[in-house]
Amino acid sequence: VNTSMFLRILSFMVIATSVFAASSAQAETVRINSASTTSWELPNVVDQALNSLRSAPGERHELLLEGRFKPSATIQLRWFTETPLTVTAVADSEAVLDGDALPKGKETVFIAGRNITLKGVHFVNSQGHAVIVGGRSDRYAIKECSFEDCWQSAIHVWNDPHTIVADTKPRGFITSNRISRFNLADAKWANDGITVFDQRVVIAGNTISESPTETNGIRAMGRDLVVEHNRIADVSRDDSGGIYLWGGPHASLFRGNVVRHNYVTGASRGIYLDDGTSGAHVFENVVQDSSVCAVFISGGRDN
């Protein structure tokens, strides 16, 4: 660590410590501004902030970002506590994470843990997936974020849909995000606007557009997923779709998925139930201007 970075991190820790010592009410918030934290320092400063918040009193914590950052390493949001954490932009301000300086194929943000929400952050020029959720995360949310010019996916959830848990509460929420120009790599059957490989996730109110490539607006793989109130325009070509469900060898397990109240326009196949998808409920959607078909069902049963 060079001297400049050490002094900045030390300064941040002193400020954070004094804030935490002041009162339990103030101990819940840490603010990181691009005017005082360089893009190069950001991943380490975020890690320091999370370590401080984990030991802080309070029922809920916030990590506030403000300004434009161009990190050269992935930002790791690892949060395995029962205290909810929200990583968000400062109110009435903008937090931009520009992935232009990252290596090709590297994600901008990686999330793993419990009770973590990413809200209101603007992602541009992602060199890999903009956001990856993994590590068997639970009670996570990505909401009100915007994504532009993603080399791969905007949101890529790769969790555990196989272990059946006797729980009806949603495991994750992906809601009210705006995604445009994804899969700039022009990959086939990869790099969807939103990919979810999980169970009990609500994918709702997202706007996804501008990717005329052979991939999908939303790819939902798992069980008890709800895809609703999304608006998808001008995505997919050939053998891909606006909203895509997949069963494959797990078709007997990946059941209970619901696709309702979505608007899909300008897709190759509007709603695509592939590879034996079973036990899906698809109703009250509007599908317009599909080049191949509105709804495509590839085998399966009980749909």
Short mmCIF file of N, CA and C in Angstrom, two decimals, residues 215-220 225-246 257-275 277-299 303:
data_model
loop_
_atom_site.label_atom_id
_atom_site.label_comp_id
_atom_site.label_asym_id
_atom_site.label_seq_id
_atom_site.Cartn_x
_atom_site.Cartn_y
_atom_site.Cartn_z
N THR A 215 -29.51 -13.62 -27.27
CA THR A 215 -29.60 -13.87 -25.83
C THR A 215 -30.93 -13.30 -25.36
N ASN A 216 -31.19 -13.31 -24.06
CA ASN A 216 -32.52 -13.03 -23.54
C ASN A 216 -32.57 -11.76 -22.70
N GLY A 217 -33.76 -11.17 -22.67
CA GLY A 217 -33.95 -10.04 -21.77
C GLY A 217 -33.88 -10.48 -20.33
N ILE A 218 -34.68 -11.49 -19.97
CA ILE A 218 -34.66 -12.10 -18.63
C ILE A 218 -34.55 -13.61 -18.80
N ARG A 219 -33.60 -14.21 -18.12
CA ARG A 219 -33.46 -15.67 -18.08
C ARG A 219 -33.74 -16.11 -16.64
N ALA A 220 -34.80 -16.91 -16.44
CA ALA A 220 -35.18 -17.38 -15.11
C ALA A 220 -35.01 -18.89 -15.05
N LEU A 225 -39.93 -18.75 -8.96
CA LEU A 225 -39.52 -17.42 -9.38
C LEU A 225 -40.74 -16.68 -9.91
N VAL A 226 -40.84 -15.38 -9.61
CA VAL A 226 -41.95 -14.56 -10.09
C VAL A 226 -41.38 -13.48 -11.00
N VAL A 227 -41.83 -13.50 -12.26
CA VAL A 227 -41.40 -12.51 -13.26
C VAL A 227 -42.63 -11.70 -13.63
N GLU A 228 -42.70 -10.44 -13.19
CA GLU A 228 -43.93 -9.69 -13.38
C GLU A 228 -43.66 -8.19 -13.58
N HIS A 229 -44.56 -7.58 -14.34
CA HIS A 229 -44.56 -6.12 -14.53
C HIS A 229 -43.25 -5.60 -15.11
N ASN A 230 -42.57 -6.41 -15.91
CA ASN A 230 -41.36 -5.96 -16.59
C ASN A 230 -41.71 -5.47 -18.00
N ARG A 231 -40.94 -4.53 -18.48
CA ARG A 231 -41.11 -4.01 -19.84
C ARG A 231 -39.83 -4.31 -20.61
N ILE A 232 -39.95 -5.12 -21.68
CA ILE A 232 -38.79 -5.58 -22.42
C ILE A 232 -38.98 -5.21 -23.89
N ALA A 233 -38.02 -4.49 -24.46
CA ALA A 233 -38.18 -4.01 -25.83
C ALA A 233 -36.88 -4.18 -26.62
N ASP A 234 -37.03 -4.71 -27.84
CA ASP A 234 -35.93 -4.78 -28.81
C ASP A 234 -34.72 -5.54 -28.28
N VAL A 235 -34.99 -6.74 -27.76
CA VAL A 235 -33.92 -7.64 -27.36
C VAL A 235 -34.14 -8.99 -28.03
N SER A 236 -33.11 -9.78 -28.16
CA SER A 236 -33.09 -11.15 -28.67
C SER A 236 -33.21 -11.22 -30.19
N ARG A 237 -32.65 -12.27 -30.74
CA ARG A 237 -32.83 -12.63 -32.14
C ARG A 237 -32.69 -14.14 -32.25
N ASP A 238 -33.19 -14.70 -33.34
CA ASP A 238 -33.05 -16.13 -33.62
C ASP A 238 -33.58 -16.98 -32.46
N ASP A 239 -32.74 -17.86 -31.91
CA ASP A 239 -33.18 -18.81 -30.90
C ASP A 239 -32.98 -18.25 -29.48
N SER A 240 -33.71 -17.19 -29.17
CA SER A 240 -33.66 -16.58 -27.83
C SER A 240 -34.96 -15.80 -27.64
N GLY A 241 -35.14 -15.20 -26.48
CA GLY A 241 -36.43 -14.59 -26.22
C GLY A 241 -36.40 -13.39 -25.29
N GLY A 242 -37.56 -12.77 -25.18
CA GLY A 242 -37.69 -11.65 -24.25
C GLY A 242 -37.61 -12.13 -22.81
N ILE A 243 -38.45 -13.13 -22.47
CA ILE A 243 -38.41 -13.79 -21.16
C ILE A 243 -38.21 -15.28 -21.41
N TYR A 244 -37.20 -15.85 -20.79
CA TYR A 244 -36.79 -17.22 -21.07
C TYR A 244 -36.78 -18.04 -19.78
N LEU A 245 -37.49 -19.18 -19.78
CA LEU A 245 -37.47 -20.13 -18.68
C LEU A 245 -36.79 -21.41 -19.14
N TRP A 246 -36.04 -22.03 -18.25
CA TRP A 246 -35.28 -23.23 -18.61
C TRP A 246 -35.50 -24.33 -17.60
N ASN A 257 -42.81 -21.56 -11.30
CA ASN A 257 -42.43 -20.24 -11.80
C ASN A 257 -43.63 -19.54 -12.43
N VAL A 258 -43.73 -18.24 -12.20
CA VAL A 258 -44.87 -17.44 -12.66
C VAL A 258 -44.38 -16.31 -13.54
N VAL A 259 -44.99 -16.16 -14.72
CA VAL A 259 -44.68 -15.05 -15.64
C VAL A 259 -46.00 -14.34 -15.91
N ARG A 260 -46.15 -13.12 -15.39
CA ARG A 260 -47.44 -12.44 -15.51
C ARG A 260 -47.27 -10.93 -15.64
N HIS A 261 -48.20 -10.32 -16.35
CA HIS A 261 -48.31 -8.86 -16.43
C HIS A 261 -47.06 -8.20 -16.98
N ASN A 262 -46.36 -8.88 -17.90
CA ASN A 262 -45.19 -8.30 -18.56
C ASN A 262 -45.56 -7.78 -19.94
N TYR A 263 -44.78 -6.83 -20.44
CA TYR A 263 -44.94 -6.30 -21.80
C TYR A 263 -43.66 -6.56 -22.55
N VAL A 264 -43.75 -7.37 -23.62
CA VAL A 264 -42.57 -7.73 -24.41
C VAL A 264 -42.82 -7.32 -25.86
N THR A 265 -41.95 -6.50 -26.40
CA THR A 265 -42.11 -6.07 -27.79
C THR A 265 -40.77 -6.16 -28.52
N GLY A 266 -40.83 -6.57 -29.79
CA GLY A 266 -39.64 -6.60 -30.62
C GLY A 266 -38.65 -7.70 -30.28
N ALA A 267 -39.14 -8.80 -29.67
CA ALA A 267 -38.26 -9.93 -29.37
C ALA A 267 -38.40 -11.00 -30.45
N SER A 268 -37.46 -11.92 -30.52
CA SER A 268 -37.58 -13.04 -31.44
C SER A 268 -38.72 -13.96 -31.00
N ARG A 269 -38.62 -14.50 -29.83
CA ARG A 269 -39.68 -15.30 -29.21
C ARG A 269 -40.04 -14.56 -27.92
N GLY A 270 -41.28 -14.11 -27.84
CA GLY A 270 -41.63 -13.23 -26.72
C GLY A 270 -41.40 -13.86 -25.37
N ILE A 271 -42.06 -15.00 -25.12
CA ILE A 271 -41.90 -15.75 -23.88
C ILE A 271 -41.54 -17.18 -24.27
N TYR A 272 -40.42 -17.67 -23.77
CA TYR A 272 -39.80 -18.89 -24.27
C TYR A 272 -39.67 -19.88 -23.10
N LEU A 273 -40.41 -20.99 -23.15
CA LEU A 273 -40.30 -22.06 -22.17
C LEU A 273 -39.50 -23.18 -22.81
N ASP A 274 -38.24 -23.31 -22.43
CA ASP A 274 -37.32 -24.17 -23.16
C ASP A 274 -37.00 -25.46 -22.40
N ASP A 275 -36.55 -26.45 -23.15
CA ASP A 275 -35.95 -27.68 -22.63
C ASP A 275 -36.78 -28.33 -21.52
N THR A 277 -39.30 -27.17 -19.74
CA THR A 277 -39.82 -26.35 -18.64
C THR A 277 -41.21 -26.85 -18.24
N SER A 278 -41.42 -27.07 -16.95
CA SER A 278 -42.67 -27.63 -16.46
C SER A 278 -43.21 -26.85 -15.26
N GLY A 279 -44.51 -26.97 -15.05
CA GLY A 279 -45.13 -26.35 -13.89
C GLY A 279 -45.05 -24.84 -13.88
N ALA A 280 -45.00 -24.22 -15.07
CA ALA A 280 -44.94 -22.75 -15.16
C ALA A 280 -46.33 -22.18 -15.43
N HIS A 281 -46.60 -21.03 -14.89
CA HIS A 281 -47.87 -20.34 -15.10
C HIS A 281 -47.58 -19.02 -15.82
N VAL A 282 -48.05 -18.93 -17.07
CA VAL A 282 -47.78 -17.76 -17.91
C VAL A 282 -49.13 -17.14 -18.28
N PHE A 283 -49.42 -15.94 -17.78
CA PHE A 283 -50.74 -15.38 -18.04
C PHE A 283 -50.74 -13.86 -17.96
N GLU A 284 -51.68 -13.27 -18.70
CA GLU A 284 -51.92 -11.83 -18.71
C GLU A 284 -50.66 -11.03 -19.06
N ASN A 285 -49.93 -11.52 -20.06
CA ASN A 285 -48.80 -10.77 -20.62
C ASN A 285 -49.21 -10.18 -21.96
N VAL A 286 -48.55 -9.11 -22.36
CA VAL A 286 -48.74 -8.53 -23.69
C VAL A 286 -47.45 -8.76 -24.47
N VAL A 287 -47.59 -9.44 -25.61
CA VAL A 287 -46.43 -9.73 -26.47
C VAL A 287 -46.71 -9.17 -27.86
N GLN A 288 -45.81 -8.35 -28.36
CA GLN A 288 -46.05 -7.61 -29.59
C GLN A 288 -44.83 -7.66 -30.49
N ASP A 289 -45.07 -7.80 -31.81
CA ASP A 289 -44.00 -7.69 -32.83
C ASP A 289 -42.86 -8.68 -32.61
N SER A 290 -43.21 -9.94 -32.34
CA SER A 290 -42.19 -10.98 -32.25
C SER A 290 -41.84 -11.47 -33.66
N SER A 291 -40.58 -11.68 -33.94
CA SER A 291 -40.18 -12.11 -35.29
C SER A 291 -40.41 -13.60 -35.52
N VAL A 292 -40.41 -14.43 -34.47
CA VAL A 292 -40.65 -15.87 -34.61
C VAL A 292 -42.02 -16.24 -34.07
N CYS A 293 -42.29 -16.00 -32.79
CA CYS A 293 -43.58 -16.33 -32.20
C CYS A 293 -43.74 -15.58 -30.88
N ALA A 294 -44.98 -15.52 -30.41
CA ALA A 294 -45.25 -14.84 -29.15
C ALA A 294 -44.84 -15.72 -27.96
N VAL A 295 -45.32 -16.97 -27.95
CA VAL A 295 -45.00 -17.90 -26.87
C VAL A 295 -44.50 -19.20 -27.48
N PHE A 296 -43.35 -19.68 -27.02
CA PHE A 296 -42.77 -20.91 -27.54
C PHE A 296 -42.60 -21.89 -26.38
N ILE A 297 -43.17 -23.11 -26.52
CA ILE A 297 -43.09 -24.13 -25.48
C ILE A 297 -42.36 -25.34 -26.04
N SER A 298 -41.20 -25.65 -25.46
CA SER A 298 -40.36 -26.74 -25.93
C SER A 298 -40.49 -27.91 -24.96
N GLY A 299 -41.55 -28.71 -25.14
CA GLY A 299 -41.77 -29.88 -24.28
C GLY A 299 -42.31 -29.49 -22.92
N ASN A 303 -47.91 -26.99 -17.75
CA ASN A 303 -47.80 -25.55 -17.94
C ASN A 303 -49.19 -24.98 -18.21
#
